[in-house]
Short mmCIF file of C-alpha atoms in Angstrom, two decimals:
data_model
loop_
_atom_site.label_atom_id
_atom_site.label_comp_id
_atom_site.label_asym_id
_atom_site.label_seq_id
_atom_site.Cartn_x
_atom_site.Cartn_y
_atom_site.Cartn_z
CA GLY D 1 -32.01 -43.49 14.89
CA ALA D 2 -29.31 -41.59 13.00
CA PRO D 3 -25.78 -43.03 13.21
CA GLU D 4 -23.27 -41.28 15.42
CA VAL D 5 -21.12 -40.40 12.40
CA ALA D 6 -23.90 -38.11 11.14
CA PHE D 7 -23.22 -35.63 13.94
CA HIS D 8 -20.32 -33.35 14.85
CA ASP D 9 -19.10 -31.37 17.84
CA GLY D 10 -20.27 -27.91 16.66
CA ARG D 11 -16.87 -26.41 17.31
CA GLU D 12 -17.62 -23.35 15.19
CA LEU D 13 -19.83 -22.12 18.04
CA ARG D 14 -18.95 -24.34 20.97
CA GLY D 15 -15.18 -24.05 20.74
CA ILE D 16 -12.49 -26.64 20.08
CA PRO D 17 -12.38 -29.79 22.25
CA PRO D 18 -11.60 -30.32 25.02
CA ASN D 19 -12.46 -26.72 25.87
CA GLN D 20 -16.05 -26.73 24.64
CA VAL D 21 -19.08 -24.89 25.95
CA THR D 22 -22.40 -26.61 26.59
CA PHE D 23 -25.06 -23.96 26.09
CA THR D 24 -27.67 -23.31 28.71
CA ALA D 25 -31.28 -22.88 27.61
CA ALA D 26 -30.91 -19.11 27.94
CA GLU D 27 -27.71 -19.08 25.88
CA ALA D 28 -29.32 -21.24 23.18
CA ALA D 29 -32.26 -18.84 23.01
CA GLU D 30 -29.88 -15.88 22.68
CA ILE D 31 -28.00 -17.59 19.83
CA ARG D 32 -31.24 -18.29 17.98
CA HIS D 33 -32.37 -14.70 18.59
CA GLY D 34 -29.11 -13.45 17.10
CA TYR D 35 -29.40 -15.77 14.10
CA PHE D 36 -32.92 -14.59 13.29
CA ALA D 37 -31.86 -10.98 13.85
CA ASN D 38 -29.07 -11.50 11.32
CA ILE D 39 -31.63 -12.67 8.77
CA SER D 40 -33.87 -9.67 9.42
CA PHE D 41 -30.93 -7.28 9.12
CA LEU D 42 -29.74 -8.87 5.88
CA ASP D 43 -33.28 -8.69 4.47
CA ALA D 44 -33.40 -4.98 5.23
CA GLN D 45 -30.05 -4.36 3.49
CA LEU D 46 -31.17 -6.33 0.46
CA GLY D 47 -34.24 -4.11 0.33
CA ARG D 48 -31.99 -1.04 0.23
CA VAL D 49 -30.05 -2.50 -2.70
CA LEU D 50 -33.24 -3.31 -4.61
CA ASP D 51 -34.65 0.15 -3.92
CA ALA D 52 -31.46 1.69 -5.33
CA LEU D 53 -31.71 -0.55 -8.39
CA GLU D 54 -35.27 0.61 -9.02
CA LYS D 55 -34.25 4.26 -8.71
CA SER D 56 -31.37 3.71 -11.13
CA GLY D 57 -33.78 2.77 -13.90
CA GLN D 58 -31.90 -0.46 -14.58
CA ALA D 59 -34.20 -2.91 -12.79
CA GLU D 60 -35.92 -4.11 -15.97
CA ARG D 61 -32.60 -5.10 -17.53
CA THR D 62 -31.02 -6.64 -14.43
CA ILE D 63 -31.04 -10.29 -13.36
CA ILE D 64 -30.99 -10.75 -9.60
CA ALA D 65 -29.74 -13.93 -7.94
CA PHE D 66 -29.70 -14.40 -4.15
CA VAL D 67 -28.05 -17.50 -2.70
CA ALA D 68 -26.28 -18.81 0.39
CA ASP D 69 -23.50 -21.40 0.50
CA HIS D 70 -24.99 -23.61 3.23
CA GLY D 71 -27.75 -23.92 5.77
CA TYR D 72 -27.33 -23.71 9.54
CA HIS D 73 -28.26 -25.52 12.73
CA VAL D 74 -29.25 -23.63 15.85
CA GLY D 75 -29.77 -26.64 18.08
CA GLU D 76 -31.78 -28.93 15.77
CA HIS D 77 -30.55 -32.52 16.06
CA GLY D 78 -28.39 -31.21 18.89
CA LEU D 79 -26.16 -29.54 16.28
CA TRP D 80 -24.79 -26.02 15.96
CA ALA D 81 -23.59 -24.28 12.77
CA LYS D 82 -22.94 -26.25 9.57
CA THR D 83 -21.04 -29.36 8.33
CA SER D 84 -23.75 -32.02 8.23
CA ASN D 85 -25.82 -33.77 5.56
CA PHE D 86 -29.12 -32.97 7.26
CA GLU D 87 -31.66 -30.83 5.40
CA PHE D 88 -31.15 -27.90 7.79
CA ASP D 89 -27.57 -27.75 6.51
CA ALA D 90 -27.93 -28.73 2.86
CA HIS D 91 -31.00 -26.61 2.03
CA VAL D 92 -30.08 -23.06 1.03
CA PRO D 93 -31.92 -19.94 -0.12
CA LEU D 94 -32.05 -19.58 -3.91
CA LEU D 95 -33.99 -16.68 -5.41
CA VAL D 96 -33.71 -15.60 -9.04
CA ALA D 97 -35.56 -12.70 -10.65
CA ALA D 98 -35.21 -12.29 -14.40
CA PRO D 99 -37.33 -9.50 -15.94
CA GLY D 100 -39.65 -10.82 -18.61
CA VAL D 101 -38.82 -14.43 -17.77
CA SER D 102 -39.54 -15.33 -14.16
CA VAL D 103 -43.01 -15.45 -12.65
CA PRO D 104 -43.23 -12.69 -10.01
CA GLY D 105 -43.55 -14.35 -6.60
CA GLY D 106 -43.30 -17.79 -8.17
CA GLN D 107 -42.11 -20.59 -5.89
CA SER D 108 -40.81 -23.95 -7.06
CA ASP D 109 -40.66 -27.17 -5.05
CA GLY D 110 -38.24 -28.70 -7.55
CA VAL D 111 -34.86 -30.07 -6.48
CA VAL D 112 -31.97 -27.99 -7.83
CA GLU D 113 -28.35 -27.22 -6.92
CA LEU D 114 -26.17 -24.14 -6.72
CA LEU D 115 -24.11 -25.39 -9.66
CA ASP D 116 -27.24 -24.79 -11.74
CA LEU D 117 -26.94 -21.03 -11.21
CA PHE D 118 -24.15 -20.36 -13.70
CA PRO D 119 -25.84 -22.20 -16.63
CA THR D 120 -28.99 -20.25 -15.75
CA LEU D 121 -27.23 -16.90 -16.01
CA VAL D 122 -25.52 -17.96 -19.24
CA GLU D 123 -28.90 -18.76 -20.84
CA LEU D 124 -30.69 -15.69 -19.49
CA CYS D 125 -27.91 -13.43 -20.76
CA GLY D 126 -27.88 -15.08 -24.18
CA LEU D 127 -24.22 -16.09 -23.88
CA PRO D 128 -22.55 -19.11 -25.51
CA LYS D 129 -22.75 -22.14 -23.24
CA PRO D 130 -19.25 -23.21 -22.14
CA GLU D 131 -18.29 -26.86 -22.51
CA GLY D 132 -18.19 -29.11 -19.47
CA LEU D 133 -20.84 -27.45 -17.33
CA GLU D 134 -22.26 -29.88 -14.75
CA GLY D 135 -25.29 -27.81 -13.84
CA LEU D 136 -28.56 -27.29 -15.70
CA SER D 137 -30.32 -24.02 -16.50
CA LEU D 138 -33.17 -23.12 -14.17
CA ALA D 139 -34.81 -20.95 -16.83
CA PRO D 140 -37.63 -23.48 -17.44
CA ALA D 141 -38.55 -23.31 -13.74
CA LEU D 142 -38.45 -19.53 -13.81
CA ARG D 143 -41.02 -19.56 -16.61
CA ASP D 144 -43.07 -22.37 -15.03
CA PRO D 145 -42.47 -23.05 -11.29
CA ALA D 146 -44.01 -26.51 -11.74
CA ALA D 147 -41.27 -27.55 -14.20
CA THR D 148 -38.84 -30.32 -13.19
CA ILE D 149 -35.17 -29.52 -13.71
CA LYS D 150 -33.37 -32.57 -12.35
CA PRO D 151 -34.10 -35.70 -10.28
CA ALA D 152 -31.81 -35.00 -7.31
CA ALA D 153 -29.33 -32.77 -5.49
CA PHE D 154 -26.12 -34.02 -3.86
CA THR D 155 -24.16 -33.12 -0.73
CA GLN D 156 -20.92 -34.37 0.82
CA HIS D 157 -19.39 -33.90 4.26
CA PRO D 158 -16.37 -35.65 5.79
CA ARG D 159 -15.87 -37.06 9.27
CA PRO D 160 -14.18 -35.80 11.30
CA ALA D 161 -15.75 -32.59 10.05
CA TYR D 162 -12.40 -30.81 10.39
CA TYR D 163 -10.17 -33.72 9.40
CA ASP D 164 -7.37 -31.41 8.26
CA ARG D 165 -6.68 -30.77 11.94
CA GLU D 166 -6.26 -34.48 12.64
CA PRO D 167 -2.75 -36.03 12.73
CA SER D 168 -3.45 -38.01 9.54
CA LYS D 169 -4.81 -34.98 7.65
CA LEU D 170 -7.31 -37.44 6.13
CA PRO D 171 -10.99 -38.08 6.87
CA ALA D 172 -12.05 -41.36 8.44
CA ALA D 173 -15.34 -41.37 6.53
CA MET D 174 -17.19 -39.40 3.87
CA GLY D 175 -20.92 -38.80 4.00
CA CYS D 176 -22.42 -38.86 0.51
CA SER D 177 -26.02 -37.68 0.46
CA VAL D 178 -28.70 -37.41 -2.20
CA ARG D 179 -31.97 -35.49 -1.93
CA THR D 180 -34.83 -36.46 -4.24
CA PRO D 181 -38.36 -35.00 -4.15
CA LEU D 182 -39.37 -37.92 -1.90
CA VAL D 183 -36.41 -38.76 0.35
CA ARG D 184 -32.95 -37.90 1.57
CA TYR D 185 -30.62 -40.90 1.45
CA THR D 186 -27.11 -40.79 2.92
CA GLU D 187 -24.25 -43.28 2.87
CA TRP D 188 -21.30 -42.91 5.22
CA ARG D 189 -18.33 -44.55 3.55
CA ASP D 190 -14.99 -45.58 5.00
CA TRP D 191 -12.49 -43.22 3.39
CA LYS D 192 -9.81 -45.86 2.76
CA THR D 193 -11.95 -48.79 1.61
CA GLY D 194 -15.09 -47.13 0.28
CA ALA D 195 -17.20 -49.56 2.32
CA VAL D 196 -20.54 -48.26 3.59
CA VAL D 197 -20.40 -48.06 7.39
CA ALA D 198 -23.76 -46.37 8.05
CA ARG D 199 -26.88 -45.24 6.17
CA GLU D 200 -29.71 -42.76 6.67
CA LEU D 201 -33.10 -42.32 5.00
CA TYR D 202 -35.64 -39.58 5.68
CA ASP D 203 -39.13 -39.10 4.29
CA ALA D 204 -39.08 -35.62 2.76
CA LYS D 205 -42.86 -35.33 2.74
CA LEU D 206 -43.86 -36.78 6.12
CA ASP D 207 -40.68 -36.03 8.08
CA PRO D 208 -39.18 -32.81 6.65
CA ALA D 209 -37.30 -32.13 9.89
CA GLU D 210 -35.58 -35.53 9.49
CA LEU D 211 -36.32 -36.72 13.01
CA ARG D 212 -36.61 -40.45 12.22
CA ASN D 213 -34.08 -42.51 10.30
CA ALA D 214 -36.35 -44.70 8.16
CA ILE D 215 -33.62 -46.75 6.49
CA ASP D 216 -35.00 -49.91 4.85
CA ALA D 217 -38.60 -48.97 5.77
CA PRO D 218 -40.91 -51.01 3.48
CA ALA D 219 -43.04 -47.98 2.66
CA LEU D 220 -39.98 -46.16 1.27
CA ALA D 221 -38.37 -49.14 -0.49
CA ALA D 222 -38.85 -47.82 -4.02
CA PRO D 223 -37.71 -44.22 -3.30
CA GLN D 224 -34.72 -45.64 -1.39
CA ARG D 225 -33.67 -47.82 -4.33
CA GLU D 226 -33.97 -44.88 -6.71
CA ALA D 227 -31.98 -42.60 -4.41
CA ALA D 228 -29.27 -45.24 -3.85
CA ALA D 229 -28.90 -45.71 -7.61
CA LEU D 230 -28.59 -41.95 -8.17
CA LEU D 231 -25.98 -41.70 -5.42
CA ALA D 232 -23.96 -44.62 -6.77
CA LYS D 233 -23.91 -43.01 -10.22
CA GLN D 234 -22.89 -39.57 -8.97
CA PHE D 235 -20.47 -40.73 -6.29
CA PRO D 236 -19.25 -44.28 -7.05
CA PRO D 237 -17.59 -45.88 -4.01
CA VAL D 238 -13.81 -45.65 -4.31
CA LYS D 239 -10.73 -46.64 -2.34
CA HIS D 240 -8.20 -44.02 -1.35
#
């Protein structure tokens, strides 16, 4: 039930149209195998770095932050690589270890954003907080994983996904997405007029893989209204 504009051609892996590859089942399995192998390899290298930190004697005075810039599709929703507003793409790893502050092994279900990382490091290091920071410190969640930092996280992706390669050098639409603890709500807006041309809504609790577009579902009416209001405040519709 997702609108066509939510998808893309996966050219990062499939090649540039019209010369695109359609993966066989065996090729898709090999790609997934390689992706998971990458993760295992990276995990092993991170372990080497942490072992060296321990041996250096500096571990107890070192803050460690591990992040990624985006998620990744390996066939989910029929997509490959990144550049979508789906959870597989927007959800990223974020691990922070601060000696004497964070709970060892603590895991938070709170909604946060990568722009919260810098304010977190500023606070943990006892530095003056610069003016104009958009993010919020995650230190409260490090001390108490049940703490709530903010009500939502936001994502944007244009369509076409690689609009800079189009003759106009402009997108046709922009997908503005908000993720609350209860739902993901996305508006696809015409780039020139700002008019909403398509919408998506996914139940974060009952449908974490986002397999059913539940837009305007009565059971999610209140979370949808809240998410729409948050999105309108963060990304007001504009004409270009």
